[in-house]
Amino acid sequence: MFVSETNLEVRYAETDQMGIVYHANYLVWMEIGRTKLIEDLGFRYTEMEEDGILAPVVDIQVSYHKPVKYGQPVKIRTWIEEYNGLRTTYGYEIYTNDRDLAVTGFSKHVCVKKESFKPVSLRKLYPNWHTTYLKAKKDSELEGNQ
C-alpha cells in the first residue's frame, strides 16, 4: 500500500473562536492530501479535468479523535483504501505534531463526464492511472510487484 504524506501548519483562519480547527477544514485538508497522493503517484488531477472528467465526492466520513489547535504542525496521511476501476475510496489520517491521531476519515469518488455527470471508467480512459491505482491500493494483490 502506498501512503502519501503532507505536512502543514494550522493557520488562524482555519480555527474557531476557541483556537481549535473548525471541523469543516479537515475536509479541505483531506482534499489537499488526496491531490498530493495523486501527484505522488505521477498524475495530475487537473489534466483529467482538462479532458472533461471530474471525480466528485459521493460519500465522505470523518471521525474526530483529538482537537488540533492554531499554530500546530499536522501530518496528513492519505492512501487508496479501495479501487475498482470506477469508484475510488481514499483513506485519511491526520496527526498532530506530537504524533497523536487527531482525525480519521475516507472519501469516495466516482469519475464522471463533466457535461453529463455520467460515470466513466478510469480503467478505459486512463489505463496507466488504473494500473498504478491497483498497485498502490490497500491490500493490493500486485503490492509485491511494485
Coordinates of C-alpha atoms in Angstrom, one line a residue:
M1 CA 0.0 0.0 0.0
F2 CA 1.3 3.4 -1.0
V3 CA 0.9 6.2 1.6
S4 CA 1.4 9.9 0.8
E5 CA 2.2 12.3 3.5
T6 CA 1.5 16.1 3.5
N7 CA 2.6 18.5 6.2
L8 CA 1.1 21.8 7.0
E9 CA 0.7 24.2 9.9
V10 CA -2.7 25.3 11.2
R11 CA -3.5 28.8 10.1
Y12 CA -5.5 31.2 12.3
A13 CA -8.2 31.4 9.6
E14 CA -8.8 27.6 10.0
T15 CA -9.7 27.9 13.6
D16 CA -12.8 28.8 15.6
Q17 CA -13.1 31.2 18.5
M18 CA -11.5 28.6 20.8
G19 CA -8.4 28.3 18.6
I20 CA -9.4 24.8 17.6
V21 CA -9.5 23.8 13.9
Y22 CA -13.1 24.2 12.7
H23 CA -14.5 20.8 11.7
A24 CA -15.1 21.5 8.0
N25 CA -11.5 22.4 7.5
Y26 CA -10.5 18.8 7.9
L27 CA -12.4 18.1 4.6
V28 CA -10.2 20.7 2.9
W29 CA -7.1 19.0 4.4
M30 CA -8.3 15.7 3.1
E31 CA -8.6 17.1 -0.4
I32 CA -5.1 18.5 -0.1
G33 CA -3.9 15.0 0.9
R34 CA -5.8 13.4 -2.0
T35 CA -4.3 15.8 -4.5
K36 CA -0.8 15.1 -3.2
L37 CA -1.4 11.4 -3.3
I38 CA -2.4 11.6 -7.0
E39 CA 0.7 13.7 -7.7
D40 CA 3.0 11.4 -5.8
L41 CA 1.7 8.5 -8.0
G42 CA 2.7 10.5 -11.0
F43 CA -0.6 12.1 -12.2
R44 CA -2.3 15.4 -12.1
Y45 CA -6.0 15.7 -11.4
T46 CA -6.0 19.0 -13.4
E47 CA -5.2 17.1 -16.6
M48 CA -8.2 14.9 -16.0
E49 CA -10.4 18.0 -15.6
E50 CA -8.9 19.4 -18.8
D51 CA -10.1 16.2 -20.6
G52 CA -13.7 16.9 -19.3
I53 CA -13.6 14.3 -16.5
L54 CA -14.4 15.1 -12.9
A55 CA -14.2 13.0 -9.7
P56 CA -16.9 14.2 -7.4
V57 CA -17.3 13.0 -3.8
V58 CA -20.2 10.6 -3.5
D59 CA -19.6 9.8 0.2
I60 CA -17.4 11.2 3.0
Q61 CA -16.9 10.3 6.6
V62 CA -14.8 12.0 9.3
S63 CA -14.1 10.9 12.9
Y64 CA -12.6 13.4 15.3
H65 CA -10.3 12.0 17.9
K66 CA -8.3 14.9 19.3
P67 CA -8.6 18.7 18.7
V68 CA -5.9 20.4 16.7
K69 CA -5.0 24.0 17.6
Y70 CA -3.8 27.1 15.9
G71 CA -0.1 27.0 15.1
Q72 CA 0.3 23.3 15.4
P73 CA 2.0 21.4 12.6
V74 CA 0.0 18.5 11.3
K75 CA 0.7 15.5 9.1
I76 CA -2.0 14.2 6.6
R77 CA -1.5 10.6 5.6
T78 CA -3.5 9.5 2.5
W79 CA -3.9 6.2 0.7
I80 CA -6.2 4.3 -1.6
E81 CA -8.5 2.2 0.6
E82 CA -10.5 0.7 -2.3
Y83 CA -10.5 0.9 -6.0
N84 CA -12.4 -1.0 -8.7
G85 CA -11.9 0.9 -11.9
L86 CA -14.9 3.1 -11.4
R87 CA -15.0 4.1 -7.8
T88 CA -12.1 5.1 -5.5
T89 CA -12.2 5.3 -1.7
Y90 CA -9.4 7.3 -0.2
G91 CA -8.4 6.9 3.4
Y92 CA -7.0 9.6 5.6
E93 CA -5.3 10.0 9.0
I94 CA -4.4 13.4 10.4
Y95 CA -1.8 13.6 13.1
T96 CA -0.7 16.4 15.4
N97 CA 2.9 17.4 15.8
D98 CA 3.2 15.2 18.9
R99 CA 2.1 12.3 16.7
D100 CA -1.3 11.9 18.2
L101 CA -4.1 10.8 15.9
A102 CA -6.5 13.7 15.6
V103 CA -8.8 12.7 12.7
T104 CA -9.6 9.6 10.6
G105 CA -11.8 9.5 7.5
F106 CA -12.5 8.4 4.0
S107 CA -13.9 9.9 0.8
K108 CA -15.5 8.0 -2.0
H109 CA -15.2 9.4 -5.6
V110 CA -16.5 8.3 -9.0
C111 CA -15.2 9.7 -12.3
V112 CA -17.9 11.3 -14.5
K113 CA -18.1 13.3 -17.7
K114 CA -18.3 17.0 -16.9
E115 CA -21.2 17.8 -19.2
S116 CA -23.5 14.9 -18.2
F117 CA -22.2 13.6 -14.9
K118 CA -22.4 10.2 -16.4
P119 CA -20.0 7.8 -14.8
V120 CA -16.9 6.7 -16.8
S121 CA -14.3 4.0 -16.3
L122 CA -10.9 5.1 -15.2
R123 CA -9.7 1.7 -16.4
K124 CA -10.7 2.5 -20.0
L125 CA -9.9 6.3 -20.2
Y126 CA -6.6 6.2 -18.2
P127 CA -5.1 2.7 -18.3
N128 CA -1.8 3.8 -16.7
W129 CA -3.7 5.6 -13.9
H130 CA -5.8 2.4 -13.4
T131 CA -2.8 0.1 -13.2
T132 CA -1.0 2.4 -10.8
Y133 CA -4.1 2.6 -8.5
L134 CA -4.4 -1.2 -8.5
K135 CA -0.7 -1.5 -7.4
A136 CA -1.0 1.3 -4.8
K137 CA -4.2 0.4 -3.1
K138 CA -4.5 -1.2 0.3
D139 CA -4.4 -5.0 0.2
S140 CA -3.3 -5.0 -3.4
E141 CA -2.6 -8.3 -4.9
L142 CA 0.0 -6.5 -7.0
E143 CA 1.6 -5.0 -3.9
G144 CA 4.6 -7.3 -4.0
N145 CA 5.2 -6.4 -7.7
Q146 CA 5.7 -2.6 -7.1

